[in-house]
Coordinates of C-alpha atoms in Angstrom, one line a residue:
Chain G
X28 CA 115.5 72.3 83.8
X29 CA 114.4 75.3 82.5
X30 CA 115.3 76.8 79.1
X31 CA 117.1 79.8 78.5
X32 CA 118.3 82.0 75.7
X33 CA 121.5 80.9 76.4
X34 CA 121.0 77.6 75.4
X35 CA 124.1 76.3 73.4
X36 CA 124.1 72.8 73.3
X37 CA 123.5 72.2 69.0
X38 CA 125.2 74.1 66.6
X39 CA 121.8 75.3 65.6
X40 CA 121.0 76.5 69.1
X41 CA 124.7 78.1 69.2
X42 CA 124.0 79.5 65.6
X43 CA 120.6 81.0 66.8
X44 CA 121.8 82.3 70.0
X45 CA 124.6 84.0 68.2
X46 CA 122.0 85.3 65.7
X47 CA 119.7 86.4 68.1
X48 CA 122.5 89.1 69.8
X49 CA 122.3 90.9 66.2
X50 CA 120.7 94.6 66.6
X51 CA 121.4 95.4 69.8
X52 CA 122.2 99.0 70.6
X53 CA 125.2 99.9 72.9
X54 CA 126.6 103.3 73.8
X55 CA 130.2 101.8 72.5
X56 CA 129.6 100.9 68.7
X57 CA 130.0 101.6 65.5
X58 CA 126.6 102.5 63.4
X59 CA 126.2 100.9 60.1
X60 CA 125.2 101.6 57.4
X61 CA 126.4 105.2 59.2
X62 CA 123.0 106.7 57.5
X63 CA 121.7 105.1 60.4
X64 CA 122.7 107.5 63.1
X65 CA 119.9 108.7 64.4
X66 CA 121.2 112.5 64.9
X67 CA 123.1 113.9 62.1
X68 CA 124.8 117.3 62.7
X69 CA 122.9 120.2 61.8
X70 CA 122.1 121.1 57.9
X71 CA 123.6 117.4 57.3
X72 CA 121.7 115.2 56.1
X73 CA 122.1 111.5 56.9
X74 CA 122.8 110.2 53.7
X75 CA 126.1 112.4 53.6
X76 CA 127.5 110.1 56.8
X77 CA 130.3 107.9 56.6
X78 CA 131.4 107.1 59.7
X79 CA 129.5 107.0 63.3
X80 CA 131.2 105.5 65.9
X81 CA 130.8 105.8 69.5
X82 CA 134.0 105.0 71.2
X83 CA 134.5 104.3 75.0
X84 CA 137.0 105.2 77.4
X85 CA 140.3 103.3 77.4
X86 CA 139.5 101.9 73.4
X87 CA 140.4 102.9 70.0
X88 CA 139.1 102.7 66.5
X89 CA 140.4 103.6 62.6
X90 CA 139.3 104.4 59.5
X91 CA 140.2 105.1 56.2
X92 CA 138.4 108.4 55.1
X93 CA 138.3 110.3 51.4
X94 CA 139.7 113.7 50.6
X95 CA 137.0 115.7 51.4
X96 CA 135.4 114.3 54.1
X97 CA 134.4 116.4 57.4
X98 CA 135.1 114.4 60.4
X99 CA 133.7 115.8 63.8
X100 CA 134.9 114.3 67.1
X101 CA 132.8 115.1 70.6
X102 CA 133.6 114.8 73.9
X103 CA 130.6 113.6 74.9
X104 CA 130.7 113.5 78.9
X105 CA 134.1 115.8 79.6
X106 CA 136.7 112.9 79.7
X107 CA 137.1 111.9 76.6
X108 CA 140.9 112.0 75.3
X109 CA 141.5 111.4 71.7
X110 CA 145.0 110.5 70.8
X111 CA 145.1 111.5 67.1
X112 CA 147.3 109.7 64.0
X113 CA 146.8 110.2 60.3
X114 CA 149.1 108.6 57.7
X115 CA 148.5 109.4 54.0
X116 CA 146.3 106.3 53.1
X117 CA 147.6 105.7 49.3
X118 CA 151.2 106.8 50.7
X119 CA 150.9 105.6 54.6
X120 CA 154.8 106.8 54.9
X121 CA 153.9 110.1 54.4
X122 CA 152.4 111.0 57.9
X123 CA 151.4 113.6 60.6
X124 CA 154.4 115.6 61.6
X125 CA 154.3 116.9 65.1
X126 CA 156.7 119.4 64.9
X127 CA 156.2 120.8 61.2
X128 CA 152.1 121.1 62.6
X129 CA 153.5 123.6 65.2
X130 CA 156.3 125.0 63.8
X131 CA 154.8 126.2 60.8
X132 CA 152.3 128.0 62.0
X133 CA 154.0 129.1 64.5
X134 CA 151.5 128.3 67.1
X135 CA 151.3 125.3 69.4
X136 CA 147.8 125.8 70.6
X137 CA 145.2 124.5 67.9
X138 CA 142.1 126.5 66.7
X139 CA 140.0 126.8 63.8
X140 CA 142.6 126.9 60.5
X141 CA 145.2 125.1 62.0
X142 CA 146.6 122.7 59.6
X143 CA 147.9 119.1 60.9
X144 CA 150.6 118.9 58.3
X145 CA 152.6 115.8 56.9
X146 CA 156.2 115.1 56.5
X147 CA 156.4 116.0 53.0
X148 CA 155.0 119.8 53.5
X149 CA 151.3 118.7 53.2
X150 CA 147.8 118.9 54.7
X151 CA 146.4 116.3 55.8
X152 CA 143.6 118.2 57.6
X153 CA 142.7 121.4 58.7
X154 CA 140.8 122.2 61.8
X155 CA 137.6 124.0 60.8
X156 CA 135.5 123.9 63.9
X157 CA 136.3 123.8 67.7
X158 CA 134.2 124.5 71.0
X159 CA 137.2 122.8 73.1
X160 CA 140.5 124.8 72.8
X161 CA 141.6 122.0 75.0
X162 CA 144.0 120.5 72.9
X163 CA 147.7 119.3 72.9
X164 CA 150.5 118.8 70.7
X165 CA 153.1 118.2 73.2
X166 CA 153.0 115.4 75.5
X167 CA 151.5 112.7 72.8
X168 CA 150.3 109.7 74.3
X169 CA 150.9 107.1 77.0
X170 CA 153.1 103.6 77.3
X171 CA 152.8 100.8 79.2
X172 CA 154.8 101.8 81.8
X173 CA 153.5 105.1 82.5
X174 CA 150.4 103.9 82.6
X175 CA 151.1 100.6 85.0
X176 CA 153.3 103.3 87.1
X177 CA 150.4 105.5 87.9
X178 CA 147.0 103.3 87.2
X179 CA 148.6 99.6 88.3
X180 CA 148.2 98.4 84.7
X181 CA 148.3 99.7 81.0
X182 CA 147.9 96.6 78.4
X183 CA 145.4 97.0 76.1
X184 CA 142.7 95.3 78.1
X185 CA 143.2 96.3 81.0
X186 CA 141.2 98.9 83.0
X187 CA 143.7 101.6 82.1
X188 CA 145.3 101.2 78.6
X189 CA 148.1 103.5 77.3
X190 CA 147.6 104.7 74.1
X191 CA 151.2 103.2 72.6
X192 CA 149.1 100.0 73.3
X193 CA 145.8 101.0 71.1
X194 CA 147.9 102.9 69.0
X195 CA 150.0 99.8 68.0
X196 CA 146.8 97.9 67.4
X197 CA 145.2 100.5 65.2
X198 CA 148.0 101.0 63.7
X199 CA 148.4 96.9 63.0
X200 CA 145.5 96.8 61.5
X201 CA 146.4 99.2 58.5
X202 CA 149.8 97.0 58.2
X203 CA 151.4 99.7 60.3
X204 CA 154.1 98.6 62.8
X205 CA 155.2 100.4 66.2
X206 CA 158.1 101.8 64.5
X207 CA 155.4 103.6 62.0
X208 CA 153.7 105.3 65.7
X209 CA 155.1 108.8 65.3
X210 CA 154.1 112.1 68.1
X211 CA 150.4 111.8 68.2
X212 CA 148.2 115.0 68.9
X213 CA 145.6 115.1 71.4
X214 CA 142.5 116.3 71.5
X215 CA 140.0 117.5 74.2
X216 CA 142.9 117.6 77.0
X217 CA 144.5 120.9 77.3
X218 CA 148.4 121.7 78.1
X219 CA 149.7 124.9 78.7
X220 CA 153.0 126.1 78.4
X221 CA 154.2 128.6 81.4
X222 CA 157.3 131.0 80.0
X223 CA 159.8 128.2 82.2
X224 CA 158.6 125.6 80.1
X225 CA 157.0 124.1 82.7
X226 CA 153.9 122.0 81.2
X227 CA 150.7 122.5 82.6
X228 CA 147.4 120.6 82.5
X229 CA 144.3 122.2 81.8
X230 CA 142.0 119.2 81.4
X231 CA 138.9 119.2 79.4
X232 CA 136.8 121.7 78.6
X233 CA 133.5 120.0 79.4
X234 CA 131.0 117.9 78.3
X235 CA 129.5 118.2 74.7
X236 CA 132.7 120.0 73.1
X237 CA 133.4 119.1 69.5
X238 CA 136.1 119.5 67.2
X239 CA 135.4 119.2 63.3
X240 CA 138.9 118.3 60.6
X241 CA 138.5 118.8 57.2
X242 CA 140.3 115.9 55.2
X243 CA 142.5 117.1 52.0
X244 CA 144.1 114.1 51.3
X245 CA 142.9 110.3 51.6
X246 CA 144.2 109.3 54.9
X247 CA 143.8 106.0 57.2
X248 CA 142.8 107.9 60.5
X249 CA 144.0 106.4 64.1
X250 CA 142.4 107.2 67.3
X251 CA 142.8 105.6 70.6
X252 CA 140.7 107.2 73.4
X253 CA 142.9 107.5 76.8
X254 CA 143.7 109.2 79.5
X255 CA 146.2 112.0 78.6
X256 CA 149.7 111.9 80.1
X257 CA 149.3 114.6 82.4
X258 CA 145.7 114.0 83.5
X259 CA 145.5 114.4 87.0
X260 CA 143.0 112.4 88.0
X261 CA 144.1 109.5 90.3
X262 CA 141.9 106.6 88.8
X263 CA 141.6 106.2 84.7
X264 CA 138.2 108.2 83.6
X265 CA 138.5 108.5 80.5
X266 CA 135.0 108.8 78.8
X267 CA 133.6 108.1 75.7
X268 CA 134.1 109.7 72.5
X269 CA 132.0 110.4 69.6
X270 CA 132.8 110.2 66.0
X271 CA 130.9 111.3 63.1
X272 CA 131.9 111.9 59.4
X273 CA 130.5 113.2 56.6
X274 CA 131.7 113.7 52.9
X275 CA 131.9 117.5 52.6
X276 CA 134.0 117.8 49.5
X277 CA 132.8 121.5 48.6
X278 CA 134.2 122.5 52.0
X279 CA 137.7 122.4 50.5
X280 CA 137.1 125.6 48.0
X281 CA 136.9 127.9 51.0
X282 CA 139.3 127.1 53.7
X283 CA 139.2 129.1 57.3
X284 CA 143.5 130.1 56.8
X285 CA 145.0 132.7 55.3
X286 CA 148.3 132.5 56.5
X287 CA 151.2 132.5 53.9
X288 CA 152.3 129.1 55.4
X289 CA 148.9 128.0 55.5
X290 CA 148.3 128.5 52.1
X291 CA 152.0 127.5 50.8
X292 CA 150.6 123.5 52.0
X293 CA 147.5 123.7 50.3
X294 CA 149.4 124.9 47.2
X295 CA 151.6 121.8 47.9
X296 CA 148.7 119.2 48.7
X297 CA 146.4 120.8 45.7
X298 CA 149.6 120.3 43.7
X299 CA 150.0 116.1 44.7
X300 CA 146.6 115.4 44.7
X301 CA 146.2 116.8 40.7
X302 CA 149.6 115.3 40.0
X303 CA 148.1 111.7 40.9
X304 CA 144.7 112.1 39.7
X305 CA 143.8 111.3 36.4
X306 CA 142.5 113.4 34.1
X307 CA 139.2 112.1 33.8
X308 CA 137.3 112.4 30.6
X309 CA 135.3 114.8 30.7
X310 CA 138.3 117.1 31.4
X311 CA 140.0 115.5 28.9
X312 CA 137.1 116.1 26.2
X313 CA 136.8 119.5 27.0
X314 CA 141.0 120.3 26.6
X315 CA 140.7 118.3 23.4
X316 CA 138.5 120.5 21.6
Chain S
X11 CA 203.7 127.0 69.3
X12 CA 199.8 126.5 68.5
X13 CA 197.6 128.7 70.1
X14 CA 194.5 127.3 69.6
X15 CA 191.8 127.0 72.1
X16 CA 191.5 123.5 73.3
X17 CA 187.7 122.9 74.3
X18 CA 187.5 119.9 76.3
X19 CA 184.8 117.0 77.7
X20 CA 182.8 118.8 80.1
X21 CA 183.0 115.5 82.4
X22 CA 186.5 114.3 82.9
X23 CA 188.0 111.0 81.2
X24 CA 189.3 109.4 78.7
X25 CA 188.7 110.1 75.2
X26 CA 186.9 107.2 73.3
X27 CA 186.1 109.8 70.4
X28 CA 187.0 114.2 69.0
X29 CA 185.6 114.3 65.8
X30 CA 184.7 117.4 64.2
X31 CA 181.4 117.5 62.2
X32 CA 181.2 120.0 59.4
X33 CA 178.6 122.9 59.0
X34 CA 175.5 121.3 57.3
X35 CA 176.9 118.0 58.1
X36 CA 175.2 114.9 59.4
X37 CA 177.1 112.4 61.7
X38 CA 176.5 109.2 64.2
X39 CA 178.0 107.2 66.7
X40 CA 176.9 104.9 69.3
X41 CA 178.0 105.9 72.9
X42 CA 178.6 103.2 75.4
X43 CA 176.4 103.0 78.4
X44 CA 178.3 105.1 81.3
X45 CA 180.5 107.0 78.5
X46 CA 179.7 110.8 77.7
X47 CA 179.2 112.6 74.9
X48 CA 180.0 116.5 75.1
X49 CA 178.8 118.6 72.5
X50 CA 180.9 121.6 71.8
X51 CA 179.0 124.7 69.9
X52 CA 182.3 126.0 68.7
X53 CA 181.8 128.7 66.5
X54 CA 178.1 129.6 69.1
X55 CA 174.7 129.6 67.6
X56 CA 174.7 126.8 66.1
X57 CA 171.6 124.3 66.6
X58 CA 172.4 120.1 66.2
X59 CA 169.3 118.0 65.7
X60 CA 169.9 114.9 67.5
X61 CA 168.2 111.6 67.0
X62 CA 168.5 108.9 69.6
X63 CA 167.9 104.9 69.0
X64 CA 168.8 101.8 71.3
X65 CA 171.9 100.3 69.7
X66 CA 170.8 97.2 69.9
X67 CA 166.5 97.9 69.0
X68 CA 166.6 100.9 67.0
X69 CA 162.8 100.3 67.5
X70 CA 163.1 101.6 71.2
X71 CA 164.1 105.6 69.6
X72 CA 163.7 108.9 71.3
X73 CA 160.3 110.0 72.1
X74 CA 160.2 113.8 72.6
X75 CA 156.2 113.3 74.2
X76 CA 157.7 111.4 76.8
X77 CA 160.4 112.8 77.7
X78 CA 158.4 116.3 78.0
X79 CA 155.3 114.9 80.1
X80 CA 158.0 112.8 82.4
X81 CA 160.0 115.9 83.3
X82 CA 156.5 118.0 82.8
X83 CA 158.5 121.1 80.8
X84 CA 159.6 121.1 77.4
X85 CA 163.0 122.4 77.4
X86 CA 166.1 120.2 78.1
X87 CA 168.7 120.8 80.5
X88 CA 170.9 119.5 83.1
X89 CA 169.3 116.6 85.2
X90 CA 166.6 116.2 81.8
X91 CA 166.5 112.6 80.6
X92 CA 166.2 111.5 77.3
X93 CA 163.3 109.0 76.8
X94 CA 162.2 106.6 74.7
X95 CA 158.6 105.9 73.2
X96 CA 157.9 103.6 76.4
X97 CA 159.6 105.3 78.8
X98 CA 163.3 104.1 78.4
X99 CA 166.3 106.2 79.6
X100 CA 168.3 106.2 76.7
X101 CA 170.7 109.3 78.0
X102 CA 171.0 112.1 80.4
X103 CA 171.8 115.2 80.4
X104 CA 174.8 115.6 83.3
X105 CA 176.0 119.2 82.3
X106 CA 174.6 122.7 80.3
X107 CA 176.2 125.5 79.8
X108 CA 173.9 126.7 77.6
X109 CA 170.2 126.6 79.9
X110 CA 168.1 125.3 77.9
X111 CA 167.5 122.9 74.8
X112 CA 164.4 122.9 72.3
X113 CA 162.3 119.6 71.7
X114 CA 159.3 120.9 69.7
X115 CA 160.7 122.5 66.5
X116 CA 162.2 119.3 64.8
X117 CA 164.3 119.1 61.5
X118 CA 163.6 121.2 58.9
X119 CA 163.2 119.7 55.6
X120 CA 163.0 120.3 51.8
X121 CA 159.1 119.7 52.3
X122 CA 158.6 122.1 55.2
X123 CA 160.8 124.7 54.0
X124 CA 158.9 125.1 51.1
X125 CA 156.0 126.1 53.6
X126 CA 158.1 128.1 55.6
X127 CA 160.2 130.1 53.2
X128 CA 158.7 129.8 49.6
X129 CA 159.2 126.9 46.9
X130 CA 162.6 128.7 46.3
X131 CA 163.8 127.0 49.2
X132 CA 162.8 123.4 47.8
X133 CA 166.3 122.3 46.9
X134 CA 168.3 123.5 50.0
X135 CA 170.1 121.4 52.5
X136 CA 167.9 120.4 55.1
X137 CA 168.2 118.4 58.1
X138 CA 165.6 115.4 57.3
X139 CA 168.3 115.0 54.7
X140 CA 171.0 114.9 56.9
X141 CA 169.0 112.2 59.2
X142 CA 168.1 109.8 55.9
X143 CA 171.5 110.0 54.4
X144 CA 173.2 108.9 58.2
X145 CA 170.4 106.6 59.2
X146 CA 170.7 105.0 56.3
X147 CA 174.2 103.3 57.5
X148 CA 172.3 101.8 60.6
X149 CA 169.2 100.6 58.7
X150 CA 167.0 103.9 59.3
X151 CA 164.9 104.6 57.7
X152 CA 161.7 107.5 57.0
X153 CA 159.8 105.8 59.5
X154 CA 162.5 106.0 62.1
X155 CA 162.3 109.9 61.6
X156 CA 160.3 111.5 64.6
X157 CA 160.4 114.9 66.4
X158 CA 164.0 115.6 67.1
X159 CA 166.3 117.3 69.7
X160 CA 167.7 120.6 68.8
X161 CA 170.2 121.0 71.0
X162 CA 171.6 125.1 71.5
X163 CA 168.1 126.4 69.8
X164 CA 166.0 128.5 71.3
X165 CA 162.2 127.9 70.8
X166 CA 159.9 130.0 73.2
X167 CA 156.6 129.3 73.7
X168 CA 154.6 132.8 73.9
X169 CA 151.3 133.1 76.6
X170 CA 149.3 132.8 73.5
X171 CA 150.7 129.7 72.0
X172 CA 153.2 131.5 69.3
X173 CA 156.0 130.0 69.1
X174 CA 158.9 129.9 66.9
X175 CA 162.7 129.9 66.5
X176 CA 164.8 133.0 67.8
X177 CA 168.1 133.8 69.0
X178 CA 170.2 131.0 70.2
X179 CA 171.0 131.5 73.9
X180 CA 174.8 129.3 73.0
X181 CA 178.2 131.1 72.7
X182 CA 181.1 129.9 71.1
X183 CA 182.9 127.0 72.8
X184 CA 179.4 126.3 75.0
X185 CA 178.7 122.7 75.5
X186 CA 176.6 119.7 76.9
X187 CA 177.2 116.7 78.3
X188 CA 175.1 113.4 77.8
X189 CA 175.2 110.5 79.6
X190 CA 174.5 107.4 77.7
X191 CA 172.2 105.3 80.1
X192 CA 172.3 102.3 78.1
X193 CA 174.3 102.2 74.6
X194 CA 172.8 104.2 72.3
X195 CA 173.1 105.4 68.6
X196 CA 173.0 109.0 68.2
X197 CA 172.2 110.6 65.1
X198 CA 172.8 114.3 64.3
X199 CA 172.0 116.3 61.5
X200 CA 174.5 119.6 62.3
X201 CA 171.2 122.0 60.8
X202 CA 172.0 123.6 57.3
X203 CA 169.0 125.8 57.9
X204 CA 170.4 129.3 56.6
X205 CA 166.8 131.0 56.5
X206 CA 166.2 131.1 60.1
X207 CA 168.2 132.5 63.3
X208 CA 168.7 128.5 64.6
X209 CA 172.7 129.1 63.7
X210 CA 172.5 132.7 62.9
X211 CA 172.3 132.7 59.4
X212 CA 175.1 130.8 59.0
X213 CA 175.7 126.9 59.6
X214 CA 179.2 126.5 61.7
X215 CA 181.0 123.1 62.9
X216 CA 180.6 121.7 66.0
X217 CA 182.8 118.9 68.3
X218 CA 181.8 115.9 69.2
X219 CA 184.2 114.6 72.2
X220 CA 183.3 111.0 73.7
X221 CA 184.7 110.2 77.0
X222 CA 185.0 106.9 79.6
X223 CA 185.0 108.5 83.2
X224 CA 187.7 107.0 85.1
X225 CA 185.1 105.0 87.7
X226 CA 184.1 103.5 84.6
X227 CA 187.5 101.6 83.7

């Protein structure tokens, strides 16, 4: 018989076999303490990091990040798909609004300064950096019977999974429920619309395109990573995704929108975030005297 | 003698329901699977947001995503098919006289208006309003609220992305017929928007006629 690093037959052997897995290094993890990513965007250093995750095709992940944080997504191979949620994280009712993030603005197709608003005239984020253009707003993301309809399966597990699937897990996590999963935005698979209406897919727009939010408001961010409902590849390739956050506070005294809309929502959110705040005390010593 | 202009069900049958709702009202019903509900834009230019739940699982709702990417263009007209989140026929729409139906603009609200139009508009009607005050009777809630129908608006989508909300395309006494595929709660908030050309500057009734096609007795 020969021994083997499998061997599992004491619960100290389990314990040390389980042990022994510890540091390993996959291309499909999170990296903790985040610090530890070993290449930080440029001009940041690693200290600032908050979040580094490196999330594979056909899975999902969440966070809850602070107001003021820089969040950068990249498609790292050209088939990454990143259905997009973000719920207000001390309010989680108060929520991405599809049609209010168009509407307003009065453009569909995102670019830097667009704002992803909330329900309640808010933003949640703005879009301050983008070499994709590939994004959608439109067609949200995929259920279980799309997804078994054109790949043969779309549960969570399976080879193909539909984003309502990872969505509603992500979502579960944060004590959100299906009925919580509003229109999602995605990002890194383009649509266009032709003057018909017709909906047209533009794919991605390669590999190593990247897509930076800036945060306003503390917000539990959800992101499954699926093939888009329009993608027209036969076969699920979806690839993996790569997520990297920073705290970037200062970046919220000079934002990349002057639109009257634009700046109407940051009024708004400037206006709930001071509201709920406390004064803190230095403020308060310096209005006392 | 009265001379007023009846505007019937654009499909045939008998009449289940002719209610009238109000300008800036909301209203809801559920329509039996097989019935038809025929939406009458009396007065013309005048844009109904329309929510749309499962009677029986108001978690299965409209999902305007789906029902885009299934029929792969985002305006509504006859043959469309109203979808839910996973892909459920909830109704169908079986006549149009109108050509085509928005699903990307949504309901205005106090909160968005504010963006839109200036803080002066915080304490208008609006049509999230409309949709808490009505779901409220069926147990909706804010979480229940998602990207609405606008049925007679016009929302263009320009080469360059630009979109936003011009001209209706309705008339007076244009309608629409929907099919209920299974029995479905339908919630509508008639728009109050008065700062946009949605209903021309000027919220006007509209009919709501629910009919049982005679194959269906």
């Amino acid at each position: 018989m020969t021994t083997s690093s499998t061997q599992t037959d004491t619960t100290a052997a389990a314990r040390d076999h389980a042990r022994s897995q510890a540091g390993a290094i996959t291309d499909s993890m999170p990296v903790l303490p985040a610090s530890a990513w070993p290449t930080p965007p440029a001009g940041i250093d690693a200290d600032r990091l908050t979040w580094a995750e490196t999330v594979p095709g056909g899975r999902y992940t969440s966070k809850v990040l602070a107001r003021g944080t820089r969040i950068r997504l990249r498609d790292i191979d050209g088939s990454a798909c990143a259905n997009l949620l973000l719920y207000r994280a001390d309010a989680p009712h108060e929520r991405l609004n599809i049609a209010d993030t168009v509407k307003v603005p009065w453009q569909a197709y995102l670019s830097v300064g667009h704002p992803l608003l909330s329900d309640q005239g808010r933003v949640l984020a703005t879009v301050v950096a983008d070499t994709s253009g590939h994004h959608d707003a439109f067609c949200g993301t995929t259920s279980l019977a799309t997804n078994t309809a054109k790949y043969g399966d779309g549960s969570a597990h399976s080879g193909a999974p539909a984003g309502r699937e990872l969505l509603t897990l992500a979502g579960a996590k944060h004590g959100l429920t299906a009925r919580d999963l509003p229109p999602v935005l995605t990002l890194f698979h383009g649509v266009r619309v032709k003057p018909d209406g017709a909906l047209v897919s533009t794919g991605n727009a390669g590999a190593g395109r990247e897509l930076e939010l800036l945060i306003h408001l503390p917000v539990i961010v959800l992101i499954a990573n699926t093939a888009h409902p329009l993608d027209p590849e036969p076969t699920f390739n979806t690839t993996a995704l790569e997520i990297l956050a920073w705290a970037a506070p200062a970046d919220l005294e000079s934002l990349p929108n002057n639109d009257p809309e634009y700046l109407r929502a940051a009024l708004n959110t400037e206006d709930a975030w001071n509201a709920a705040t406390p004064v803190n005390e230095t403020q308060l010593g310096r209005d006392v005297k | 003698m009265t001379t007023a202009v009846d505007t019937p069900a654009l499909v045939p049958g008998t009449v289940i329901l002719d209610e009238t709702v109000g300008a800036r009202g909301p209203w809801s019903t559920i329509v039996r699977a097989g019935d038809i509900l025929t939406i009458v834009d009396l007065h013309g230019n005048q844009a109904v947001d329309s929510l749309f739940y499962a009677a029986d699982d108001h978690g299965l709702r409209y999902s305007a995503a789906a029902t885009v990417a299934a029929q792969r263009n985002l305006f509504l007209t006859t043959g469309s098919v109203l979808r839910a989140d996973d892909g459920t026929a909830l109704m169908t729409l079986v006549g149009d006289e109108v050509g085509n139906h928005d699903t990307v603009g949504g309901a205005c609200s106090q909160e968005s208006n504010t963006l839109r139009y200036g803080h002066h508009t915080k304490h208008q009607h609006a049509c999230v309003e409309n949709f808490l005050i009505e779901g409220a009777k069926w147990g909706l809630g804010k979480r229940d609220l998602v990207s609405n129908i606008n049925f007679f608006m016009n929302v263009p989508v320009d080469a360059d992305g630009t979109l936003g909300i011009v001209d209706g395309l309705s008339a007076p006494g244009k309608r629409l017929a929907l099919r209920a595929e299974i029995d479905t709660l339908v919630l509508v908030s008639n728009c109050p928007q008065i700062n946009n050309p949605c209903n021309g500057f000027d919220p006007t009734p509209v009919r709501m006629i629910v009919t049982r096609p005679e194959e269906q007795r």
